[in-house]
Amino acid sequence: MADKTVNKTELVAEIAGSTDLSQAEVSRVLDAFFSALAGHAAKGTKVTIPGWMSVEQTQRAARTGRNPQTGEAIQIAASKGVKISAGSKLKAAVK
């Protein structure tokens, strides 16, 4: 596994360094990208960037769980989640 985590500031600086865009412009583009992803996922629309990734909403059914401290049965409500899948280009880059 990687020893370091790259945060948004470092990612923005790296992208700005390899393009003719300022860090402010790159930051706005990334914010708009993630906002669009979140909006489509919230609507249940799958977003696919061929070869790189896909993002889609998932549904979790209601179920019965257990309180780990008391062992008492509890009801866990149905919920929505997000599934992000890596595409072939991203998988190949990691090999």
mmCIF file with all atom_site columns, N, CA and C in Angstrom, residues 64-76:
data_model
loop_
_atom_site.group_PDB
_atom_site.id
_atom_site.type_symbol
_atom_site.label_atom_id
_atom_site.label_alt_id
_atom_site.label_comp_id
_atom_site.label_asym_id
_atom_site.label_entity_id
_atom_site.label_seq_id
_atom_site.pdbx_PDB_ins_code
_atom_site.Cartn_x
_atom_site.Cartn_y
_atom_site.Cartn_z
_atom_site.occupancy
_atom_site.B_iso_or_equiv
_atom_site.pdbx_formal_charge
_atom_site.auth_seq_id
_atom_site.auth_comp_id
_atom_site.auth_asym_id
_atom_site.auth_atom_id
_atom_site.pdbx_PDB_model_num
ATOM 1  N N  . THR A 1 64 ? -32.624 -6.873 10.007 1.00 0.00 ? 64 THR A N  1
ATOM 2  C CA . THR A 1 64 ? -32.513 -6.961 11.455 1.00 0.00 ? 64 THR A CA 1
ATOM 3  C C  . THR A 1 64 ? -31.048 -7.144 11.822 1.00 0.00 ? 64 THR A C  1
ATOM 4  N N  . GLY A 1 65 ? -30.581 -6.351 12.759 1.00 0.00 ? 65 GLY A N  1
ATOM 5  C CA . GLY A 1 65 ? -29.207 -6.446 13.224 1.00 0.00 ? 65 GLY A CA 1
ATOM 6  C C  . GLY A 1 65 ? -29.176 -6.728 14.712 1.00 0.00 ? 65 GLY A C  1
ATOM 7  N N  . ARG A 1 66 ? -28.010 -6.729 15.294 1.00 0.00 ? 66 ARG A N  1
ATOM 8  C CA . ARG A 1 66 ? -27.855 -6.976 16.723 1.00 0.00 ? 66 ARG A CA 1
ATOM 9  C C  . ARG A 1 66 ? -27.024 -5.867 17.357 1.00 0.00 ? 66 ARG A C  1
ATOM 10 N N  . ASN A 1 67 ? -27.465 -5.420 18.527 1.00 0.00 ? 67 ASN A N  1
ATOM 11 C CA . ASN A 1 67 ? -26.684 -4.480 19.311 1.00 0.00 ? 67 ASN A CA 1
ATOM 12 C C  . ASN A 1 67 ? -25.512 -5.276 19.885 1.00 0.00 ? 67 ASN A C  1
ATOM 13 N N  . PRO A 1 68 ? -24.257 -4.918 19.548 1.00 0.00 ? 68 PRO A N  1
ATOM 14 C CA . PRO A 1 68 ? -23.124 -5.719 20.009 1.00 0.00 ? 68 PRO A CA 1
ATOM 15 C C  . PRO A 1 68 ? -22.919 -5.710 21.525 1.00 0.00 ? 68 PRO A C  1
ATOM 16 N N  . GLN A 1 69 ? -23.421 -4.684 22.205 1.00 0.00 ? 69 GLN A N  1
ATOM 17 C CA . GLN A 1 69 ? -23.241 -4.623 23.654 1.00 0.00 ? 69 GLN A CA 1
ATOM 18 C C  . GLN A 1 69 ? -24.256 -5.473 24.401 1.00 0.00 ? 69 GLN A C  1
ATOM 19 N N  . THR A 1 70 ? -25.509 -5.477 23.915 1.00 0.00 ? 70 THR A N  1
ATOM 20 C CA . THR A 1 70 ? -26.566 -6.183 24.646 1.00 0.00 ? 70 THR A CA 1
ATOM 21 C C  . THR A 1 70 ? -27.034 -7.445 23.933 1.00 0.00 ? 70 THR A C  1
ATOM 22 N N  . GLY A 1 71 ? -26.741 -7.577 22.648 1.00 0.00 ? 71 GLY A N  1
ATOM 23 C CA . GLY A 1 71 ? -27.226 -8.728 21.885 1.00 0.00 ? 71 GLY A CA 1
ATOM 24 C C  . GLY A 1 71 ? -28.675 -8.574 21.456 1.00 0.00 ? 71 GLY A C  1
ATOM 25 N N  . GLU A 1 72 ? -29.278 -7.447 21.796 1.00 0.00 ? 72 GLU A N  1
ATOM 26 C CA . GLU A 1 72 ? -30.683 -7.188 21.473 1.00 0.00 ? 72 GLU A CA 1
ATOM 27 C C  . GLU A 1 72 ? -30.855 -6.990 19.964 1.00 0.00 ? 72 GLU A C  1
ATOM 28 N N  . ALA A 1 73 ? -31.944 -7.540 19.406 1.00 0.00 ? 73 ALA A N  1
ATOM 29 C CA . ALA A 1 73 ? -32.244 -7.375 17.978 1.00 0.00 ? 73 ALA A CA 1
ATOM 30 C C  . ALA A 1 73 ? -32.711 -5.938 17.739 1.00 0.00 ? 73 ALA A C  1
ATOM 31 N N  . ILE A 1 74 ? -32.198 -5.332 16.672 1.00 0.00 ? 74 ILE A N  1
ATOM 32 C CA . ILE A 1 74 ? -32.612 -3.984 16.306 1.00 0.00 ? 74 ILE A CA 1
ATOM 33 C C  . ILE A 1 74 ? -32.942 -3.958 14.821 1.00 0.00 ? 74 ILE A C  1
ATOM 34 N N  . GLN A 1 75 ? -33.806 -3.046 14.434 1.00 0.00 ? 75 GLN A N  1
ATOM 35 C CA . GLN A 1 75 ? -34.161 -2.893 13.026 1.00 0.00 ? 75 GLN A CA 1
ATOM 36 C C  . GLN A 1 75 ? -33.238 -1.848 12.398 1.00 0.00 ? 75 GLN A C  1
ATOM 37 N N  . ILE A 1 76 ? -32.619 -2.210 11.296 1.00 0.00 ? 76 ILE A N  1
ATOM 38 C CA . ILE A 1 76 ? -31.784 -1.282 10.542 1.00 0.00 ? 76 ILE A CA 1
ATOM 39 C C  . ILE A 1 76 ? -32.583 -0.870 9.317  1.00 0.00 ? 76 ILE A C  1
#
